[in-house]
Amino acid sequence: MRSDSLAALVSIHDVMPETRTQVTAMMARLRLPCEAVTLLVVPGKDWQEGDLDWLRSLQNAGHPLAGHGWSHRCQPPVTLYHRLHSALLSRDVAEHLSFSGDGIQRLVWDCYRWFIRNGLSPRSEERRVGKECRSRW
């Protein structure tokens, strides 16, 4: 396989006001085209106008933005799977694991509305997923 035919798609998780400095540093080190680095945004954090301006500028530069949960904190785990996942993998941030289908649908729509309300364009995949959630549940 020729090296010029390889491509990387990278996602940076946990984009929120408190990780803004680290996210900016990661993007600088990656040196990838903007469209190859999807930024996974946690909308339920304390976003100030300057933080939102930063997100808008990243999206305007070509970075795809996608919702990544809501608060980056989960409710107390209900299922054994969620308890084990929280203890071993996610450190209590996999907020969706104990949600019902309706809860996941609410999470997706809340995130979608947050993007719109703050002048950000949700990715077409999120719009599609939102429609699929609505039709399934």
Tab-separated table of C-alpha atoms in Angstrom:
chain	number	residue	atom	x	y	z
A	1	MET	CA	0.000	0.000	0.000
A	2	ARG	CA	1.335	3.438	-0.902
A	3	SER	CA	1.779	5.851	1.974
A	4	ASP	CA	0.057	8.711	0.130
A	5	SER	CA	-3.186	6.708	0.091
A	6	LEU	CA	-3.367	6.481	3.887
A	7	ALA	CA	-5.549	8.888	5.790
A	8	ALA	CA	-6.187	9.482	9.456
A	9	LEU	CA	-9.427	10.508	11.101
A	10	VAL	CA	-8.831	11.720	14.618
A	11	SER	CA	-11.276	12.661	17.354
A	12	ILE	CA	-10.303	14.722	20.364
A	13	HIS	CA	-12.553	13.800	23.270
A	14	ASP	CA	-13.734	15.929	26.172
A	15	VAL	CA	-13.587	19.353	24.518
A	16	MET	CA	-14.821	21.704	27.246
A	17	PRO	CA	-13.776	25.042	28.730
A	18	GLU	CA	-11.450	23.427	31.266
A	19	THR	CA	-9.599	21.453	28.548
A	20	ARG	CA	-9.321	24.309	26.041
A	21	THR	CA	-5.558	24.784	26.548
A	22	GLN	CA	-4.812	21.069	26.194
A	23	VAL	CA	-7.061	20.714	23.136
A	24	THR	CA	-5.363	23.657	21.439
A	25	ALA	CA	-1.942	22.136	22.153
A	26	MET	CA	-3.020	18.727	20.797
A	27	MET	CA	-4.302	20.243	17.571
A	28	ALA	CA	-1.009	22.111	17.110
A	29	ARG	CA	1.001	18.913	17.614
A	30	LEU	CA	-1.185	16.857	15.272
A	31	ARG	CA	-0.611	19.079	12.241
A	32	LEU	CA	-3.524	17.471	10.420
A	33	PRO	CA	-6.039	19.179	8.163
A	34	CYS	CA	-8.915	20.620	10.187
A	35	GLU	CA	-11.492	18.376	8.552
A	36	ALA	CA	-9.556	15.282	9.739
A	37	VAL	CA	-9.877	16.212	13.439
A	38	THR	CA	-13.363	15.934	14.932
A	39	LEU	CA	-13.767	17.739	18.239
A	40	LEU	CA	-16.084	15.943	20.694
A	41	VAL	CA	-17.735	18.721	22.690
A	42	VAL	CA	-19.282	18.377	26.176
A	43	PRO	CA	-22.117	20.942	26.032
A	44	GLY	CA	-23.287	20.879	29.660
A	45	LYS	CA	-20.177	22.601	31.004
A	46	ASP	CA	-19.809	26.267	31.953
A	47	TRP	CA	-19.265	27.678	28.463
A	48	GLN	CA	-18.533	31.418	28.499
A	49	GLU	CA	-18.857	33.586	25.398
A	50	GLY	CA	-15.082	33.501	24.799
A	51	ASP	CA	-15.141	29.697	24.889
A	52	LEU	CA	-18.043	29.620	22.435
A	53	ASP	CA	-16.212	32.058	20.144
A	54	TRP	CA	-13.252	29.644	20.223
A	55	LEU	CA	-15.520	26.727	19.216
A	56	ARG	CA	-17.105	28.786	16.440
A	57	SER	CA	-13.688	29.737	15.092
A	58	LEU	CA	-12.600	26.089	15.097
A	59	GLN	CA	-15.737	25.076	13.236
A	60	ASN	CA	-15.320	27.948	10.770
A	61	ALA	CA	-11.756	26.754	10.140
A	62	GLY	CA	-13.154	23.345	9.151
A	63	HIS	CA	-13.061	21.246	12.332
A	64	PRO	CA	-16.147	19.047	12.588
A	65	LEU	CA	-17.778	19.369	16.018
A	66	ALA	CA	-19.834	16.595	17.579
A	67	GLY	CA	-21.668	16.267	20.857
A	68	HIS	CA	-20.021	14.095	23.486
A	69	GLY	CA	-22.522	13.405	26.230
A	70	TRP	CA	-23.818	16.320	28.247
A	71	SER	CA	-22.048	16.872	31.551
A	72	HIS	CA	-19.178	14.377	31.547
A	73	ARG	CA	-20.516	12.989	34.820
A	74	CYS	CA	-22.806	10.025	35.144
A	75	GLN	CA	-25.711	9.396	37.422
A	76	PRO	CA	-25.058	6.611	39.938
A	77	PRO	CA	-24.610	3.367	37.974
A	78	VAL	CA	-27.737	1.211	37.945
A	79	THR	CA	-26.618	-1.949	36.184
A	80	LEU	CA	-23.714	-4.255	37.013
A	81	TYR	CA	-22.264	-3.516	33.573
A	82	HIS	CA	-22.367	0.237	34.270
A	83	ARG	CA	-20.790	-0.205	37.733
A	84	LEU	CA	-17.939	-2.270	36.269
A	85	HIS	CA	-17.504	0.100	33.323
A	86	SER	CA	-17.350	3.093	35.688
A	87	ALA	CA	-14.854	1.428	38.009
A	88	LEU	CA	-12.560	-0.025	35.353
A	89	LEU	CA	-12.870	2.108	32.227
A	90	SER	CA	-14.772	5.358	32.289
A	91	ARG	CA	-14.084	6.715	35.790
A	92	ASP	CA	-17.743	7.726	36.258
A	93	VAL	CA	-18.061	9.748	33.057
A	94	ALA	CA	-20.054	7.356	30.825
A	95	GLU	CA	-23.292	9.152	31.573
A	96	HIS	CA	-25.371	7.325	28.960
A	97	LEU	CA	-24.866	3.724	30.118
A	98	SER	CA	-27.859	3.560	32.464
A	99	PHE	CA	-30.158	5.624	30.257
A	100	SER	CA	-33.266	4.180	28.684
A	101	GLY	CA	-33.890	4.695	24.985
A	102	ASP	CA	-35.908	7.796	25.868
A	103	GLY	CA	-33.040	9.099	28.011
A	104	ILE	CA	-30.547	8.673	25.200
A	105	GLN	CA	-32.914	10.379	22.787
A	106	ARG	CA	-33.262	13.333	25.196
A	107	LEU	CA	-29.468	13.537	25.507
A	108	VAL	CA	-29.036	13.638	21.714
A	109	TRP	CA	-31.736	16.295	21.269
A	110	ASP	CA	-30.511	18.434	24.186
A	111	CYS	CA	-27.059	18.399	22.642
A	112	TYR	CA	-28.427	19.236	19.194
A	113	ARG	CA	-30.425	22.177	20.571
A	114	TRP	CA	-27.367	23.446	22.504
A	115	PHE	CA	-25.358	23.561	19.266
A	116	ILE	CA	-28.113	25.480	17.454
A	117	ARG	CA	-28.705	27.886	20.386
A	118	ASN	CA	-24.987	28.735	20.476
A	119	GLY	CA	-24.557	29.383	16.760
A	120	LEU	CA	-22.815	26.087	16.008
A	121	SER	CA	-23.776	23.677	13.254
A	122	PRO	CA	-24.354	20.122	14.404
A	123	ARG	CA	-22.755	17.531	12.159
A	124	SER	CA	-24.997	15.904	9.613
A	125	GLU	CA	-24.374	12.576	11.394
A	126	GLU	CA	-25.897	14.007	14.584
A	127	ARG	CA	-28.940	15.213	12.688
A	128	ARG	CA	-29.275	11.748	11.130
A	129	VAL	CA	-28.828	9.986	14.484
A	130	GLY	CA	-31.413	12.265	16.077
A	131	LYS	CA	-33.910	11.337	13.369
A	132	GLU	CA	-33.081	7.635	13.760
A	133	CYS	CA	-33.517	7.868	17.541
A	134	ARG	CA	-36.898	9.521	17.111
A	135	SER	CA	-38.066	6.821	14.711
A	136	ARG	CA	-36.763	3.910	16.840
A	137	TRP	CA	-37.943	4.971	20.271
